Amino acid sequence: MSVTADKRELRDDALNGLQLSTRLESLWRTPSGFLGALMSVDHKVVGRRYIVTAFVFLLLGGVLAILMRVQLAGPEQTFLSPDKYNQIFTMHGSTMMFLFAVPVMEAFAVYLVPLMVGTRNIAFPRLNAFSYWIFLFGGCFLWISFMLNVGPDVGWFAYVPLSSLQYTPTKRPDVWAQMITFTEVAALAVAVEIVVTVFKLRAPGMTLDRIPLFVWAMLVTAFLVMFAMPSIMVASTSLILDRLVNTRFYDSSSGGHPLLWQHLFWFFGHPEVYIIFIPGTGMVSAILATFARRPVVGYPVVILSLIATGFLSFGLWVHHMFVTGLPQLGAGLFTASSMLIAVPSGLQIFCWLATLWDGRPVYRTPLLFVIGFIVIFVLGGLSGVMVASVPIDTQVHDTYFVVAHFHYVLIGGAVFPLIGAVYYWFPKITGRMLSETLGRWNFWLAFVGFNVAFFPMHILGLIGMPRRVYTYTAEMDWAHLNLLSSGGAAIFAISFALLLANAILSLRSGALAGNNPWDASTLEWATTSPPAPQNFDRIPVVKHRDPLWADNESLPVVVGLSLERREVLLTTLAEADPQVREASPEPSIWPLLTAIATTVFFIGSIFTPWAVLWGTPPMAVALIGWFWPGGSKENEE
Amino acid sequence: MRQTIVRNVADLPTYGYGPRSGPWWGAMGFIALEGMGFAIAIGAYLYLYAVNPNWPIGAAPPDLWPGTAETVIYLLSIIPNEVTNRAAHRQDLAKVRVGLIVMALIGIALLVLRGFEFAHLNTRWDNSAYGSIVWLILGLHTTHLATDLGDTVVLTVLMFTRHAKPRRFSDVTDNVFYWNFVVLAWLPLYVLLDWVPRL
């Protein structure tokens, strides 16, 4: 039996215009003051924090990259000691992969997906707030450890036995393993939120074939997170147990096996690449449609490609292990699947090129970054097909060729679309336009700097320079290319400084954006810039794949949601028919307290297994506080 | 932009059961990722099993009775769990209260039995890779058991206080749903932990 609410309750059909907006804003706003800020469960507030924090980590990781390039600019440099270099390349990789690349993509989803599907908040807003706090505390923990000279130094992959107690008796790998747990908890929480938001909170009429491509990309990504991250959870938990309580998972003298680590790590690690890349493709599709002035060609093809890429990404992990002596049959299978994944990626690229070809492109900064993405990612894809082949991989394994390849894929596939996305959605998030002039400088410096920095690494790898070395001798004849690479890295870094300057200047005095400055077609542009706390005064109804282009005069909406409690509209999975008016949680301090308790638990357990015992009750109390119904109308109905 | 009202949704219910509710989908999401965690752990067990000529390593297989007793209780628990589910759908508060108490007691009994099971594994976590993976898998499942028990106890308290509102019955059905996952996850683990070492 279901219960309908009291018909006398004040609903959004009773008010209009400013009255309705004011009423909804007071209902959905984040409480004022410092405590209020800590209690926020607004997906836009959390998303903004996530994005800014992830970019701070990008900055930190970038500084480390520059330090490495200074060290490698010439032969036999003593700028960094071997020990410091080990820490720095480990921190660079770990920061970029775990604290920047995945979180920033999920952060954009946290901000944008609810707006793009036409709802008022993300599913499970308190979990969302919790995930941010966990991410923040985990990242701070890693960096504070680094500052205290306890930073990890065994690579972002932390291969055993190098990371085992026997060879690294310090706390460094423990810090790394616990940081993994933090980021994994945060990423998994967001993944579930995204899936449920897309499945159940879509605006009425947004059928599966009307979902924006960026949202499709984030949905596929969320599933990848859900099915890939448990593997690193098992791996890192086993590693830390080996180190702290003498379990034997990776100890070959007691039946354990070091290669188990690599299987578990890369079963997560290769989908991780696509967890970073697929959101980038979603950003590309969104930007391209807007600036080509037409929908993306082959909408179903792009979706099927996204799904196919997601599936295939789980069949690639062994190509990281070709030189570990696996059976030939397995190597052949994984070579085939590694090459096969180029097919859906290629299909998407053809769809985008066709969109540009058939459209009326307007070459603004976001589109420039998309074009840069296409060029760089195709180059990265080509070198990917090369290293998918066992004979070539055997030759270039652990050389700078691989470093060049994965930077082409990751920066080309993710960072270029991401910077394009910053230029594209900055007006929506802040209400201000970024400077177009600075944007063009930003793009060209980034494009030139990136290629000068990373292309020579292909050649360095082919002539034998191994990765992860802190220096080399002059006789190796690697100095000129390394100097060139370091110069390119400096230019690339300047491009990011320009982006930062552009953002700061535009926040202060950028042109006002208006609701839809690019004349885009998706629902996030149907609301104010920046969006009000309630996102939409009334929930939109979607009748077309590009609603703002099809319904550009008048937006169809539904009414009937409460003005006395926070409500979101749940719809059916396929057809998005209205189904339930469900309560959305109010602001709460408990997600933060739970995150603090969780942090104490995890950090404590590095130093004593007893932390598992004394750390559990505070977490349990915090969780009960989180879920305990308050006295609000939402809970007392 | 102007707005055109095309529908009034005021008559829709304010909560739903199963796939009609948000929390149910959230539980599904966590079940999917936790299920993947179990699958990966099982994979790690089988990997270690495959690379070691002797299995179990330096130990007798676990004593059968604790795991078997648990399995029987898990399977029987589906009955009161389902009774609680139906009572929650009917919003029969009295029967839901009884059902939750019974399920909480079952959870406590299983946790006690789990203690015996750890004691009868015939290996310590630090004896060998076999001991390590067995303890890890059992620990993983115990975490789920304890979490669900905690949820059941909290829900029980809620249903005995002023918080026993209609929408809370939907939470009860989600708890029932999650318990079924805990039971379902246990069955392959039981075969893996108790019978594979006897092959």
GROMACS .gro file of N, CA, C and O in nm, chain A residues 423-474:
model
  208
  423TYR      N    1   3.632   2.555  -1.985
  423TYR     CA    2   3.592   2.674  -2.060
  423TYR      C    3   3.443   2.670  -2.094
  423TYR      O    4   3.376   2.772  -2.097
  424TYR      N    5   3.395   2.549  -2.120
  424TYR     CA    6   3.254   2.535  -2.163
  424TYR      C    7   3.157   2.557  -2.048
  424TYR      O    8   3.059   2.630  -2.062
  425TRP      N    9   3.185   2.495  -1.933
  425TRP     CA   10   3.087   2.501  -1.824
  425TRP      C   11   3.119   2.606  -1.718
  425TRP      O   12   3.039   2.626  -1.627
  426PHE      N   13   3.236   2.670  -1.727
  426PHE     CA   14   3.269   2.776  -1.631
  426PHE      C   15   3.156   2.881  -1.622
  426PHE      O   16   3.117   2.920  -1.511
  427PRO      N   17   3.101   2.924  -1.734
  427PRO     CA   18   2.993   3.022  -1.726
  427PRO      C   19   2.871   2.971  -1.649
  427PRO      O   20   2.806   3.047  -1.576
  428LYS      N   21   2.843   2.843  -1.664
  428LYS     CA   22   2.726   2.788  -1.592
  428LYS      C   23   2.756   2.782  -1.442
  428LYS      O   24   2.670   2.816  -1.359
  429ILE      N   25   2.877   2.741  -1.408
  429ILE     CA   26   2.910   2.720  -1.267
  429ILE      C   27   2.929   2.853  -1.192
  429ILE      O   28   2.889   2.867  -1.077
  430THR      N   29   2.988   2.951  -1.261
  430THR     CA   30   3.022   3.076  -1.191
  430THR      C   31   2.935   3.194  -1.232
  430THR      O   32   2.933   3.296  -1.165
  431GLY      N   33   2.871   3.183  -1.346
  431GLY     CA   34   2.794   3.297  -1.397
  431GLY      C   35   2.879   3.394  -1.476
  431GLY      O   36   2.829   3.498  -1.522
  432ARG      N   37   3.008   3.364  -1.493
  432ARG     CA   38   3.100   3.452  -1.565
  432ARG      C   39   3.166   3.378  -1.681
  432ARG      O   40   3.196   3.259  -1.670
  433MET      N   41   3.195   3.452  -1.788
  433MET     CA   42   3.268   3.393  -1.902
  433MET      C   43   3.418   3.399  -1.875
  433MET      O   44   3.468   3.495  -1.816
  434LEU      N   45   3.489   3.297  -1.922
  434LEU     CA   46   3.634   3.305  -1.922
  434LEU      C   47   3.679   3.387  -2.043
  434LEU      O   48   3.610   3.391  -2.145
  435SER      N   49   3.796   3.449  -2.030
  435SER     CA   50   3.846   3.531  -2.140
  435SER      C   51   3.881   3.442  -2.261
  435SER      O   52   3.957   3.346  -2.248
  436GLU      N   53   3.827   3.478  -2.375
  436GLU     CA   54   3.852   3.401  -2.498
  436GLU      C   55   3.997   3.420  -2.544
  436GLU      O   56   4.063   3.324  -2.589
  437THR      N   57   4.049   3.541  -2.529
  437THR     CA   58   4.187   3.567  -2.574
  437THR      C   59   4.285   3.483  -2.493
  437THR      O   60   4.372   3.413  -2.549
  438LEU      N   61   4.269   3.490  -2.361
  438LEU     CA   62   4.357   3.408  -2.277
  438LEU      C   63   4.335   3.260  -2.305
  438LEU      O   64   4.429   3.179  -2.300
  439GLY      N   65   4.212   3.224  -2.337
  439GLY     CA   66   4.180   3.085  -2.367
  439GLY      C   67   4.256   3.034  -2.488
  439GLY      O   68   4.308   2.922  -2.489
  440ARG      N   69   4.263   3.117  -2.592
  440ARG     CA   70   4.336   3.075  -2.713
  440ARG      C   71   4.485   3.061  -2.684
  440ARG      O   72   4.550   2.966  -2.729
  441TRP      N   73   4.540   3.155  -2.608
  441TRP     CA   74   4.679   3.141  -2.566
  441TRP      C   75   4.698   3.013  -2.485
  441TRP      O   76   4.794   2.939  -2.501
  442ASN      N   77   4.603   2.991  -2.398
  442ASN     CA   78   4.605   2.871  -2.313
  442ASN      C   79   4.611   2.746  -2.401
  442ASN      O   80   4.695   2.657  -2.382
  443PHE      N   81   4.523   2.742  -2.501
  443PHE     CA   82   4.520   2.623  -2.585
  443PHE      C   83   4.650   2.602  -2.661
  443PHE      O   84   4.709   2.493  -2.659
  444TRP      N   85   4.698   2.706  -2.727
  444TRP     CA   86   4.816   2.687  -2.811
  444TRP      C   87   4.939   2.655  -2.728
  444TRP      O   88   5.022   2.571  -2.767
  445LEU      N   89   4.953   2.718  -2.613
  445LEU     CA   90   5.066   2.684  -2.526
  445LEU      C   91   5.055   2.539  -2.479
  445LEU      O   92   5.155   2.466  -2.474
  446ALA      N   93   4.933   2.499  -2.445
  446ALA     CA   94   4.914   2.360  -2.398
  446ALA      C   95   4.944   2.261  -2.510
  446ALA      O   96   5.013   2.160  -2.489
  447PHE      N   97   4.891   2.290  -2.629
  447PHE     CA   98   4.907   2.196  -2.740
  447PHE      C   99   5.055   2.184  -2.780
  447PHE      O  100   5.108   2.073  -2.794
  448VAL      N  101   5.119   2.298  -2.796
  448VAL     CA  102   5.261   2.295  -2.837
  448VAL      C  103   5.346   2.239  -2.723
  448VAL      O  104   5.429   2.150  -2.743
  449GLY      N  105   5.323   2.290  -2.602
  449GLY     CA  106   5.402   2.245  -2.487
  449GLY      C  107   5.388   2.095  -2.464
  449GLY      O  108   5.488   2.025  -2.441
  450PHE      N  109   5.266   2.046  -2.475
  450PHE     CA  110   5.245   1.903  -2.453
  450PHE      C  111   5.325   1.819  -2.554
  450PHE      O  112   5.395   1.725  -2.516
  451ASN      N  113   5.312   1.855  -2.682
  451ASN     CA  114   5.379   1.774  -2.784
  451ASN      C  115   5.531   1.784  -2.775
  451ASN      O  116   5.602   1.684  -2.795
  452VAL      N  117   5.580   1.903  -2.742
  452VAL     CA  118   5.726   1.917  -2.727
  452VAL      C  119   5.774   1.839  -2.605
  452VAL      O  120   5.882   1.780  -2.605
  453ALA      N  121   5.690   1.834  -2.504
  453ALA     CA  122   5.729   1.762  -2.381
  453ALA      C  123   5.728   1.611  -2.401
  453ALA      O  124   5.818   1.540  -2.357
  454PHE      N  125   5.624   1.562  -2.467
  454PHE     CA  126   5.604   1.417  -2.464
  454PHE      C  127   5.642   1.345  -2.593
  454PHE      O  128   5.672   1.226  -2.590
  455PHE      N  129   5.640   1.414  -2.709
  455PHE     CA  130   5.675   1.340  -2.830
  455PHE      C  131   5.819   1.288  -2.826
  455PHE      O  132   5.845   1.173  -2.862
  456PRO      N  133   5.916   1.370  -2.779
  456PRO     CA  134   6.055   1.318  -2.776
  456PRO      C  135   6.068   1.192  -2.689
  456PRO      O  136   6.162   1.114  -2.710
  457MET      N  137   5.977   1.174  -2.597
  457MET     CA  138   5.987   1.056  -2.510
  457MET      C  139   5.969   0.926  -2.590
  457MET      O  140   6.023   0.822  -2.553
  458HIS      N  141   5.890   0.932  -2.698
  458HIS     CA  142   5.879   0.814  -2.784
  458HIS      C  143   6.018   0.773  -2.833
  458HIS      O  144   6.057   0.657  -2.828
  459ILE      N  145   6.091   0.875  -2.881
  459ILE     CA  146   6.224   0.846  -2.938
  459ILE      C  147   6.320   0.802  -2.827
  459ILE      O  148   6.395   0.706  -2.843
  460LEU      N  149   6.312   0.871  -2.714
  460LEU     CA  150   6.397   0.832  -2.601
  460LEU      C  151   6.375   0.686  -2.563
  460LEU      O  152   6.469   0.611  -2.535
  461GLY      N  153   6.248   0.647  -2.564
  461GLY     CA  154   6.217   0.507  -2.531
  461GLY      C  155   6.273   0.412  -2.636
  461GLY      O  156   6.330   0.307  -2.602
  462LEU      N  157   6.256   0.449  -2.762
  462LEU     CA  158   6.304   0.361  -2.869
  462LEU      C  159   6.456   0.347  -2.868
  462LEU      O  160   6.511   0.245  -2.909
  463ILE      N  161   6.525   0.453  -2.821
  463ILE     CA  162   6.671   0.440  -2.815
  463ILE      C  163   6.718   0.393  -2.677
  463ILE      O  164   6.837   0.399  -2.646
  464GLY      N  165   6.621   0.349  -2.597
  464GLY     CA  166   6.660   0.271  -2.480
  464GLY      C  167   6.655   0.337  -2.344
  464GLY      O  168   6.696   0.276  -2.245
  465MET      N  169   6.603   0.458  -2.334
  465MET     CA  170   6.601   0.520  -2.200
  465MET      C  171   6.492   0.456  -2.114
  465MET      O  172   6.374   0.459  -2.149
  466PRO      N  173   6.531   0.395  -2.003
  466PRO     CA  174   6.431   0.332  -1.917
  466PRO      C  175   6.352   0.437  -1.838
  466PRO      O  176   6.402   0.547  -1.813
  467ARG      N  177   6.230   0.402  -1.801
  467ARG     CA  178   6.151   0.492  -1.716
  467ARG      C  179   6.195   0.473  -1.570
  467ARG      O  180   6.267   0.378  -1.538
  468ARG      N  181   6.154   0.566  -1.485
  468ARG     CA  182   6.176   0.559  -1.340
  468ARG      C  183   6.323   0.574  -1.301
  468ARG      O  184   6.361   0.539  -1.190
  469VAL      N  185   6.411   0.619  -1.393
  469VAL     CA  186   6.550   0.641  -1.354
  469VAL      C  187   6.566   0.789  -1.318
  469VAL      O  188   6.505   0.875  -1.381
  470TYR      N  189   6.649   0.816  -1.216
  470TYR     CA  190   6.659   0.955  -1.171
  470TYR      C  191   6.763   1.033  -1.247
  470TYR      O  192   6.765   1.156  -1.242
  471THR      N  193   6.853   0.961  -1.318
  471THR     CA  194   6.948   1.033  -1.403
  471THR      C  195   7.006   0.937  -1.507
  471THR      O  196   6.967   0.820  -1.514
  472TYR      N  197   7.095   0.989  -1.588
  472TYR     CA  198   7.158   0.910  -1.693
  472TYR      C  199   7.295   0.973  -1.721
  472TYR      O  200   7.320   1.089  -1.684
  473THR      N  201   7.382   0.898  -1.787
  473THR     CA  202   7.516   0.952  -1.814
  473THR      C  203   7.516   1.023  -1.950
  473THR      O  204   7.432   0.996  -2.036
  474ALA      N  205   7.615   1.108  -1.968
  474ALA     CA  206   7.624   1.186  -2.092
  474ALA      C  207   7.646   1.095  -2.213
  474ALA      O  208   7.599   1.124  -2.324
   0.00000   0.00000   0.00000
